[in-house]
XYZ file of C-alpha atoms in Angstrom:
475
model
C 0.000 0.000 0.000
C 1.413 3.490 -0.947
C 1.480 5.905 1.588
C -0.393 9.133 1.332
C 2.172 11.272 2.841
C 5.667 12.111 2.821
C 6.071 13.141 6.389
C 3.301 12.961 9.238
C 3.581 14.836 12.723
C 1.828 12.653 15.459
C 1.359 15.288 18.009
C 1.817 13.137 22.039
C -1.197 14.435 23.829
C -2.842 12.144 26.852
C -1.752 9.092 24.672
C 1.663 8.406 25.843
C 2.014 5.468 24.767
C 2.463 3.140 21.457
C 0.247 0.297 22.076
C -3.712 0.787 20.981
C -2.639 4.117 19.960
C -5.076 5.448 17.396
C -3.862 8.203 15.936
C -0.194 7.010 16.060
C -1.749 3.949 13.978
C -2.396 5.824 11.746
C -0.239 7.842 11.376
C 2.063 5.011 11.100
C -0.465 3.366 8.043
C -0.429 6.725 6.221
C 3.058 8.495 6.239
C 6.626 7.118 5.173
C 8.020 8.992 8.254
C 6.294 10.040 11.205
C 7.834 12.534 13.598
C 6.805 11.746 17.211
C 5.987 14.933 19.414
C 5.191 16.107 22.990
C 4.769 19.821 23.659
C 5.163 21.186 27.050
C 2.799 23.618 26.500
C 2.614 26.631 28.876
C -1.002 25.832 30.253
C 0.892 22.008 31.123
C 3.874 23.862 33.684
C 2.142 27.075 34.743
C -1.595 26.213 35.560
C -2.264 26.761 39.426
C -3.974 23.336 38.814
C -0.608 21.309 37.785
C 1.310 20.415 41.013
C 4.750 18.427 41.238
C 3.133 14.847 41.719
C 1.391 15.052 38.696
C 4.508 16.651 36.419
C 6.989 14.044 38.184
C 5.067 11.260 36.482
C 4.626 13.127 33.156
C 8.046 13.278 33.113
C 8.524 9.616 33.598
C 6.146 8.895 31.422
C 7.897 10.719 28.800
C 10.931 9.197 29.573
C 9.528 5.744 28.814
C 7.943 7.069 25.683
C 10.933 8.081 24.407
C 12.660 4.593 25.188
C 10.124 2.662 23.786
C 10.316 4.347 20.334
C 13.709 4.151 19.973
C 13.267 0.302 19.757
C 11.337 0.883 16.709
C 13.341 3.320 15.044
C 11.733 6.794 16.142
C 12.695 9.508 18.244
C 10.684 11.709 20.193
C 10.556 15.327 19.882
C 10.404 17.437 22.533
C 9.218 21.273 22.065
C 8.326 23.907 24.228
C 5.783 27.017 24.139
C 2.581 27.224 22.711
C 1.243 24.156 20.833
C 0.052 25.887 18.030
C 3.503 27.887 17.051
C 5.579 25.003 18.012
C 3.492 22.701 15.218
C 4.017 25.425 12.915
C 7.663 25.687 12.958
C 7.839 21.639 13.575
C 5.667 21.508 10.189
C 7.951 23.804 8.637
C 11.115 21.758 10.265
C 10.216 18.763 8.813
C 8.185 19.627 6.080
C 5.807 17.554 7.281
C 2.180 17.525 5.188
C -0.019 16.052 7.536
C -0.762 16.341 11.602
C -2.234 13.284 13.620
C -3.859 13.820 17.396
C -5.813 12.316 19.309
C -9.007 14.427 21.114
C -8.620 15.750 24.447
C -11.950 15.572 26.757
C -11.077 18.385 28.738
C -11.936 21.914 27.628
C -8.416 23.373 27.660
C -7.062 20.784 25.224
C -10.114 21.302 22.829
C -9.345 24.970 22.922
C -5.747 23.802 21.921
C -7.031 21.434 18.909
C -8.828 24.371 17.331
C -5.823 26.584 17.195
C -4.044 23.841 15.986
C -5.703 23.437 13.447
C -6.462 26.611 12.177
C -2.689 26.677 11.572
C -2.647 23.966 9.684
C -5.572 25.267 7.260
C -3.395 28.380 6.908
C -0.272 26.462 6.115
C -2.489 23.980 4.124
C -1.497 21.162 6.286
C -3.863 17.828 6.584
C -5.135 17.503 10.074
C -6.467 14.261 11.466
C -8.244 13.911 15.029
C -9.295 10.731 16.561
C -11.280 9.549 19.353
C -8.955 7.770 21.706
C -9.214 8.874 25.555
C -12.922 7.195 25.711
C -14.899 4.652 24.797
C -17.769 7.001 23.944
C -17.659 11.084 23.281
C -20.085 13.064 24.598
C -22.481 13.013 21.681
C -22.628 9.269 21.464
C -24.843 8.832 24.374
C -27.479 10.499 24.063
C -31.309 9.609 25.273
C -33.612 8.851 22.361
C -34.827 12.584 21.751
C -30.955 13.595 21.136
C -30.318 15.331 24.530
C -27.669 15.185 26.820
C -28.154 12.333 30.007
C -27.857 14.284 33.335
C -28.367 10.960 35.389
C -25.942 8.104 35.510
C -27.932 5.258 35.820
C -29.947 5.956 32.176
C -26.285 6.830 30.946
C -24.713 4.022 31.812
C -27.144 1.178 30.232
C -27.091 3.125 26.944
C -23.067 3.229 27.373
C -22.927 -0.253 27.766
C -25.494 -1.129 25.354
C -23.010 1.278 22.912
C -20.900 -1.568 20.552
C -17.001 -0.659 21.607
C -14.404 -0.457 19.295
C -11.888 -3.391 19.374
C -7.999 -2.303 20.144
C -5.077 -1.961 17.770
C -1.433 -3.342 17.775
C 1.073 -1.347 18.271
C 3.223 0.297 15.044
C 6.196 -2.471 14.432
C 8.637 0.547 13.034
C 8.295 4.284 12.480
C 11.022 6.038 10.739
C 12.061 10.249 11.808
C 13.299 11.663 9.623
C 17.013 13.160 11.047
C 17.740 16.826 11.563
C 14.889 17.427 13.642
C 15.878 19.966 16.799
C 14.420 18.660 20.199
C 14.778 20.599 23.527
C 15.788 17.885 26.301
C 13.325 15.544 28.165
C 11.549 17.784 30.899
C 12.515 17.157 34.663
C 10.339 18.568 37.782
C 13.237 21.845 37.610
C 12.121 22.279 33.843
C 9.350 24.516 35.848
C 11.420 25.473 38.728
C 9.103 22.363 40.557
C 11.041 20.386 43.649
C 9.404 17.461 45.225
C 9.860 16.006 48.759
C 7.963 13.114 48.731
C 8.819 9.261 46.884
C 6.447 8.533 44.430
C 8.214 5.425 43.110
C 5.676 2.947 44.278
C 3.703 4.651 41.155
C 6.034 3.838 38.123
C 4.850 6.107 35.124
C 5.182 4.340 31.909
C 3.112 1.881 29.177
C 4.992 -1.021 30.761
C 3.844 -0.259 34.284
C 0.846 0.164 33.234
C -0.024 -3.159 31.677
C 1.643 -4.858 34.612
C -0.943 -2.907 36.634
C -3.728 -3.868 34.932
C -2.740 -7.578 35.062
C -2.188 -7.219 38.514
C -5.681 -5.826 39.378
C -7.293 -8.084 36.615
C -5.191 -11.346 38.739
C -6.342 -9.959 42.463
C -8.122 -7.286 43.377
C -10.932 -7.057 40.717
C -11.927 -10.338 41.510
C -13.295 -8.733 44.819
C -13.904 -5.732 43.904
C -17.934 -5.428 44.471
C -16.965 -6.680 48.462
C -13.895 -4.831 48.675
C -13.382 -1.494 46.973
C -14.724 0.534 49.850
C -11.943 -0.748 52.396
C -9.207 2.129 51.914
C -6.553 -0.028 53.570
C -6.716 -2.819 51.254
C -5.586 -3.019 47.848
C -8.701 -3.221 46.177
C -8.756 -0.802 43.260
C -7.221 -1.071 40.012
C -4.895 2.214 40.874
C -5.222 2.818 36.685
C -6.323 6.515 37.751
C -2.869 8.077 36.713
C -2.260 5.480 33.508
C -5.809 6.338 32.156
C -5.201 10.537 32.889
C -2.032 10.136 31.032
C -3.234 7.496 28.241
C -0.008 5.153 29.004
C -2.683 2.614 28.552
C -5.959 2.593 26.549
C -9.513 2.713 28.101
C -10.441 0.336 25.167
C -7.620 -2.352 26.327
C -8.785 -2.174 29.860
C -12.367 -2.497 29.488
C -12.120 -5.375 26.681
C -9.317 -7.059 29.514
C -11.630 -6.966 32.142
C -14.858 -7.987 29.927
C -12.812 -11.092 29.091
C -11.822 -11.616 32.518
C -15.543 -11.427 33.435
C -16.192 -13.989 30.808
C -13.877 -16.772 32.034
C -14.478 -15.830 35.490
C -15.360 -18.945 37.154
C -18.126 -17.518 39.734
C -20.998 -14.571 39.711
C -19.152 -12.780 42.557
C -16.220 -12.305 40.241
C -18.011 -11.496 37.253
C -20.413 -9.218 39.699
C -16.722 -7.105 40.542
C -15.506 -6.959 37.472
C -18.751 -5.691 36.442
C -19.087 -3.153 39.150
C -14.988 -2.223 37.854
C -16.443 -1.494 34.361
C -19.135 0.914 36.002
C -16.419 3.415 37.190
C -15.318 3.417 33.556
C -18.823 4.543 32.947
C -18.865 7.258 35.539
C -15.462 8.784 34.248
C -17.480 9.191 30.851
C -20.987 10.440 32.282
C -18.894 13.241 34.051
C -16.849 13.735 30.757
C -20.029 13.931 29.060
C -21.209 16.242 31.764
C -18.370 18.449 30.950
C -18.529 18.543 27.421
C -22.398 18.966 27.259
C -22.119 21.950 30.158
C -18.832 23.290 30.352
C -19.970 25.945 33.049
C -19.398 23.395 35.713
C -15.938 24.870 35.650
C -17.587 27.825 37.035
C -20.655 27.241 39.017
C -22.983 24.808 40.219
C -24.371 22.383 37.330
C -27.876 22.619 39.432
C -28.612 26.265 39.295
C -31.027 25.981 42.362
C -27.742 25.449 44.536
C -25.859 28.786 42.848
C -25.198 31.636 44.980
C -24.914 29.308 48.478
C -23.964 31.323 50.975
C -20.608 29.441 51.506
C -18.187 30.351 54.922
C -15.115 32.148 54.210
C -12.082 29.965 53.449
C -9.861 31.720 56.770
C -12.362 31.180 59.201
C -10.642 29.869 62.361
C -7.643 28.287 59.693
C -10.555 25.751 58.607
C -9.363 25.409 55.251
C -5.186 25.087 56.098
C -6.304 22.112 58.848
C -8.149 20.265 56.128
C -5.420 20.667 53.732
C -2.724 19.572 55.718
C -4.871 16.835 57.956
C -5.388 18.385 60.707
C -9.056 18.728 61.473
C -9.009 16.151 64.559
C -11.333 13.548 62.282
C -9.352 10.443 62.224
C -10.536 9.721 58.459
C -10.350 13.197 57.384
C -6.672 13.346 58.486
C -5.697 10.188 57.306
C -6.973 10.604 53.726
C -5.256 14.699 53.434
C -2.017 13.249 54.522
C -2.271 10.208 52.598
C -2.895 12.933 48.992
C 0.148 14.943 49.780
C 2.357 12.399 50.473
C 1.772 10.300 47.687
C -0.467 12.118 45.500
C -3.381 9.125 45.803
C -6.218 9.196 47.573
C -8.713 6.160 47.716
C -11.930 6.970 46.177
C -13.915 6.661 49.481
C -11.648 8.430 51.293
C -12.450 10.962 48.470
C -15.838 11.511 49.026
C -15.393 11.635 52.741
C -13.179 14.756 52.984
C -14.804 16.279 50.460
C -18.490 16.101 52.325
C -16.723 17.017 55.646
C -15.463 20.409 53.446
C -18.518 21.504 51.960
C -20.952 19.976 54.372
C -19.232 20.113 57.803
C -16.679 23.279 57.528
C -19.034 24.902 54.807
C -16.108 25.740 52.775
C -16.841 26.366 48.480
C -16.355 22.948 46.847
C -14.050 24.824 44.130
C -11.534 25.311 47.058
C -11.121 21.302 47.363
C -11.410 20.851 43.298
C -8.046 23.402 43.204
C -6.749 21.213 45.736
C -7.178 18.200 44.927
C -6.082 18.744 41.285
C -2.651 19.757 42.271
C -1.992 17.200 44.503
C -3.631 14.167 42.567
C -1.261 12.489 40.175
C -4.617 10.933 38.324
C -6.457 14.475 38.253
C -9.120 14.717 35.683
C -10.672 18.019 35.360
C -14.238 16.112 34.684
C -13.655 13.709 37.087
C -12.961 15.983 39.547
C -15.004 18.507 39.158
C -18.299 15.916 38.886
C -16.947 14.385 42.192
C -16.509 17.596 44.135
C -20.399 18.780 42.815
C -21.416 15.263 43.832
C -20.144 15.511 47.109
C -21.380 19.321 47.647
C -24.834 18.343 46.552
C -24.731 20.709 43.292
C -23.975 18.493 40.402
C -25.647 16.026 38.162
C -26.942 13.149 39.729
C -25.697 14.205 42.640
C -26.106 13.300 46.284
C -29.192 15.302 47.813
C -28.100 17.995 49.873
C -29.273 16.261 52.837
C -27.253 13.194 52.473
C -24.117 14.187 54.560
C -21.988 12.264 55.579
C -20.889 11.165 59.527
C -16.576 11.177 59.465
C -17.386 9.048 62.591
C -19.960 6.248 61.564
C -17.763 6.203 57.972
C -15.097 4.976 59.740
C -16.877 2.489 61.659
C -18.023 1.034 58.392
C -14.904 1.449 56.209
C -11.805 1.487 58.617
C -13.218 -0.201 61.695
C -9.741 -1.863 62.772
C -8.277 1.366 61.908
C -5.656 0.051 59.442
C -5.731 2.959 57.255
C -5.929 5.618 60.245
C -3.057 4.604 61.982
C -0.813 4.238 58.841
C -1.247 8.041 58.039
C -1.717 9.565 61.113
C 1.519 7.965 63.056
C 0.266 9.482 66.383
C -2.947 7.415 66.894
C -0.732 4.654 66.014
C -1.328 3.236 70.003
C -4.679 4.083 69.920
C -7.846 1.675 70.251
C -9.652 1.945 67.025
C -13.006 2.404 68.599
C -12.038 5.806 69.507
C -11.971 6.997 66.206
C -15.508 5.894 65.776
C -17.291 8.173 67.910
C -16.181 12.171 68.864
C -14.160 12.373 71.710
C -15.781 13.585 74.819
C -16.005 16.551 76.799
C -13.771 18.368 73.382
C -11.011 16.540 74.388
C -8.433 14.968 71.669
C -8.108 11.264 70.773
C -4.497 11.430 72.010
C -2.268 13.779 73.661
C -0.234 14.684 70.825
C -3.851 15.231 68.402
C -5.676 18.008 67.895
C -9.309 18.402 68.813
C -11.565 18.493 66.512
C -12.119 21.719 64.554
C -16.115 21.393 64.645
C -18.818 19.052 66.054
C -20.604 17.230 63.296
C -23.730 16.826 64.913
C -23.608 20.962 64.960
C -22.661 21.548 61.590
C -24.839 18.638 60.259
C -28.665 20.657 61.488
C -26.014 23.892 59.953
C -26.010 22.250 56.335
C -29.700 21.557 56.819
C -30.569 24.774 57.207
C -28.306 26.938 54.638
C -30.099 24.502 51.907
C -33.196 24.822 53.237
C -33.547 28.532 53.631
C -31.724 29.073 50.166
C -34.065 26.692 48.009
C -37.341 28.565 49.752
C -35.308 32.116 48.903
C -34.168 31.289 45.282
């Protein structure tokens, strides 16, 4: 087959990777040379919302990138600025004819895809965009009168009930062209970034992140239905960071675990991996969310909850305990420390600090979205931002306002021996477990060395109750 270009840019977006790579297939089908690209793009180093955790594995994952197409011949190019000029000159550089990307769900990228490719229609440049971070874009679930679900449970049958495209191989050689200039891989000082925490146990990389999946697919999948809400066991797939930075495909790990469904050899299996395919569901409904409404960014998706009269973020250093665990909730404080010293943070553990923010300090859920997206190394902006309006009671499908959360009885239920307590918070280590599932009497602290606790839930509990009451009557 004759190829239909010369020389093909494939621009590195949130695909690192070569495997089930769609527009890097092809790319590689269409093009006698293909120039491999990332661009560290201003928005990528200087957004308030990009911490060190997150750029550390970037740069790893780059690293590996680079590595792995060296065994087939390529070399990555690295460039730095904005996307759109640094195409342009790499199009003039190589004399490339045609540029291959894959979409970006998030609203910055798409903003970056359209100046991209207005300057390729000014250079007369061919531009190709595939779908390749989801299963299914935002307009291809749709209810039957064309309109956009705002409930998951609707969403998801049609999602499944979508047919899923089947995965590609990987290219067996690309060839780049030589003489192309490349600024050096990035490190964390490439933004003037330091880090003093190990993230090792989170290897970046396509490698990693098949061994990953196997591992989850082998263990804790299998259990996943029983298990997943138990934040000291390892029962989640911990694909959050490969799936953010596309060093594996969602195709590869839904069709994986579908398989593994298939040949598992009892319901309760096939019920977890089931209940695992779900969550690759929600991280599309809130995608679709995003893409359907993009003002989520800015306000409340449910405009009955806009204008809340939310408590101001220095009262009594509420906002600096939470961040840096120190609110004298056992859970709470576990699961803050647990984010900034590894950039992770079990999804239960998620939606418990973030109802004890917006529900028991009363603090704007946007203050815990900016948060957690510079601390979490698997930040999605959708994802994020669904979960925070979730937990807040002001997104779609999200939990009534009246459904709040007890940091007390949650840890009865989901830490009860206090395994995950005592591993972040070092001086409750000696402590007996039941007293972190109760508040400590008479406003004394669990232990000598621990603070009290910043509010009484009880308190701020009828609080919540009444702020949403009074502003639905008002609005």
């Amino acid at each position: 087959m004759s190829a239909t270009y010369r020389t093909a840019i494939h621009w590195f977006r949130r695909d690192l990777r070569l495997s089930d790579n769609t527009a890097l297939w092809h790319a590689a089908q269409s093009a006698e040379s293909v120039v491999p690209v990332y661009v560290l793009s201003n928005w990528t180093g200087e957004h308030h919302w990009t911490g060190p955790g997150r750029q550390q594995f970037l740069c790893g994952c780059l690293d590996s990138l680079a590595k792995n197409l060296e065994t087939i011949g390529a070399r990555l190019i690295i460039r730095q600025g904005d996307a759109a000029d640094q195409l342009e000159q790499l199009i003039k550089d190589s004399q490339a004819d045609a540029v291959f990307f894959n979409r970006d769900p998030d609203p910055y990228g798409r903003e970056m895809e359209k100046q991209v490719q207005e300057r390729c229609r000014s250079l007369g440049i061919d531009f190709h965009s595939h779908k390749d971070a989801v299963l299914h874009e935002p307009g291809e679930v749709l209810t039957g009168s064309g309109d956009p679900y705002k409930v998951y449970t609707p969403y998801s049958k049609n999602w499944f009930d979508q047919p899923k495209s089947e995965t590609l191989g990987r290219p067996r050689s690309l060839h780049t062209p030589d003489g192309i200039k490349s600024d050096a891989l990035p490190s964390l000082a490439t933004w003037n970034l330091s880090i003093d925490r190990d993230l090792d146990s989170i290897q970046p990389g396509e490698r990693a992140a098949r061994d990953r999946l196997k591992k989850a697919l082998d263990g804790p999948l299998l259990h996943y239905a029983d298990k997943r809400n138990d934040p000291s066991a390892e029962s989640t797939s911990r694909l959050g960071p490969d799936l953010r930075f596309g060093t594996i495909s969602v195709r590869e790990v839904f069709h994986r675990a579908r398989k593994a469904a298939d040949e598992a050899g009892s319901a309760g299996k096939r019920k977890s991996l089931h209940t695992f395919q779900k969550q690759l569901a929600w991280r599309e409904f809130f995608m679709a969310i995003l893409g359907h409404f993009p003002h989520v960014l800015d306000e409340e998706f449910n405009p009955a909850w806009r204008g809340l009269p939310w408590d101001d973020p220095g009262k009594q250093d509420r906002f600096e305990r939470w961040k840096t665990g120190r609110t004298g909730f056992p859970i709470v404080d576990a699961g803050m420390r647990q984010l900034l010293a590894t950039g992770y943070l079990h999804n239960r553990v998620r939606m418990i600090v973030a109802m004890f923010l917006t529900k028991d300090l009363h603090l704007h859920w946007r203050l815990g979205e900016s948060h957690f997206m510079r601390h979490l190394i698997d930040g999605e902006i959708a994802n994020n931002n669904g979960g925070w309006q979730w937990s807040a009671g002001t997104g779609a499908d999200a939990a009534p306002y009246f459904r709040i959360q007890n940091p007390w009885t949650q840890t009865e239920r989901y830490d009860p021996r206090g395994d995950y307590i005592k591993r972040w918070v070092p001086e409750l280590e000696k402590v007996d477990s039941k007293r972190f599932q109760k508040p400590p009497e008479d406003s004394n602290p669990i232990a000598d060395d621990y603070v009290i606790p910043v509010v009484d839930h009880k308190t701020e509990r009828e609080r919540t109750l009444e702020i949403f009451k009074k502003h639905r009557v008002e609005s």
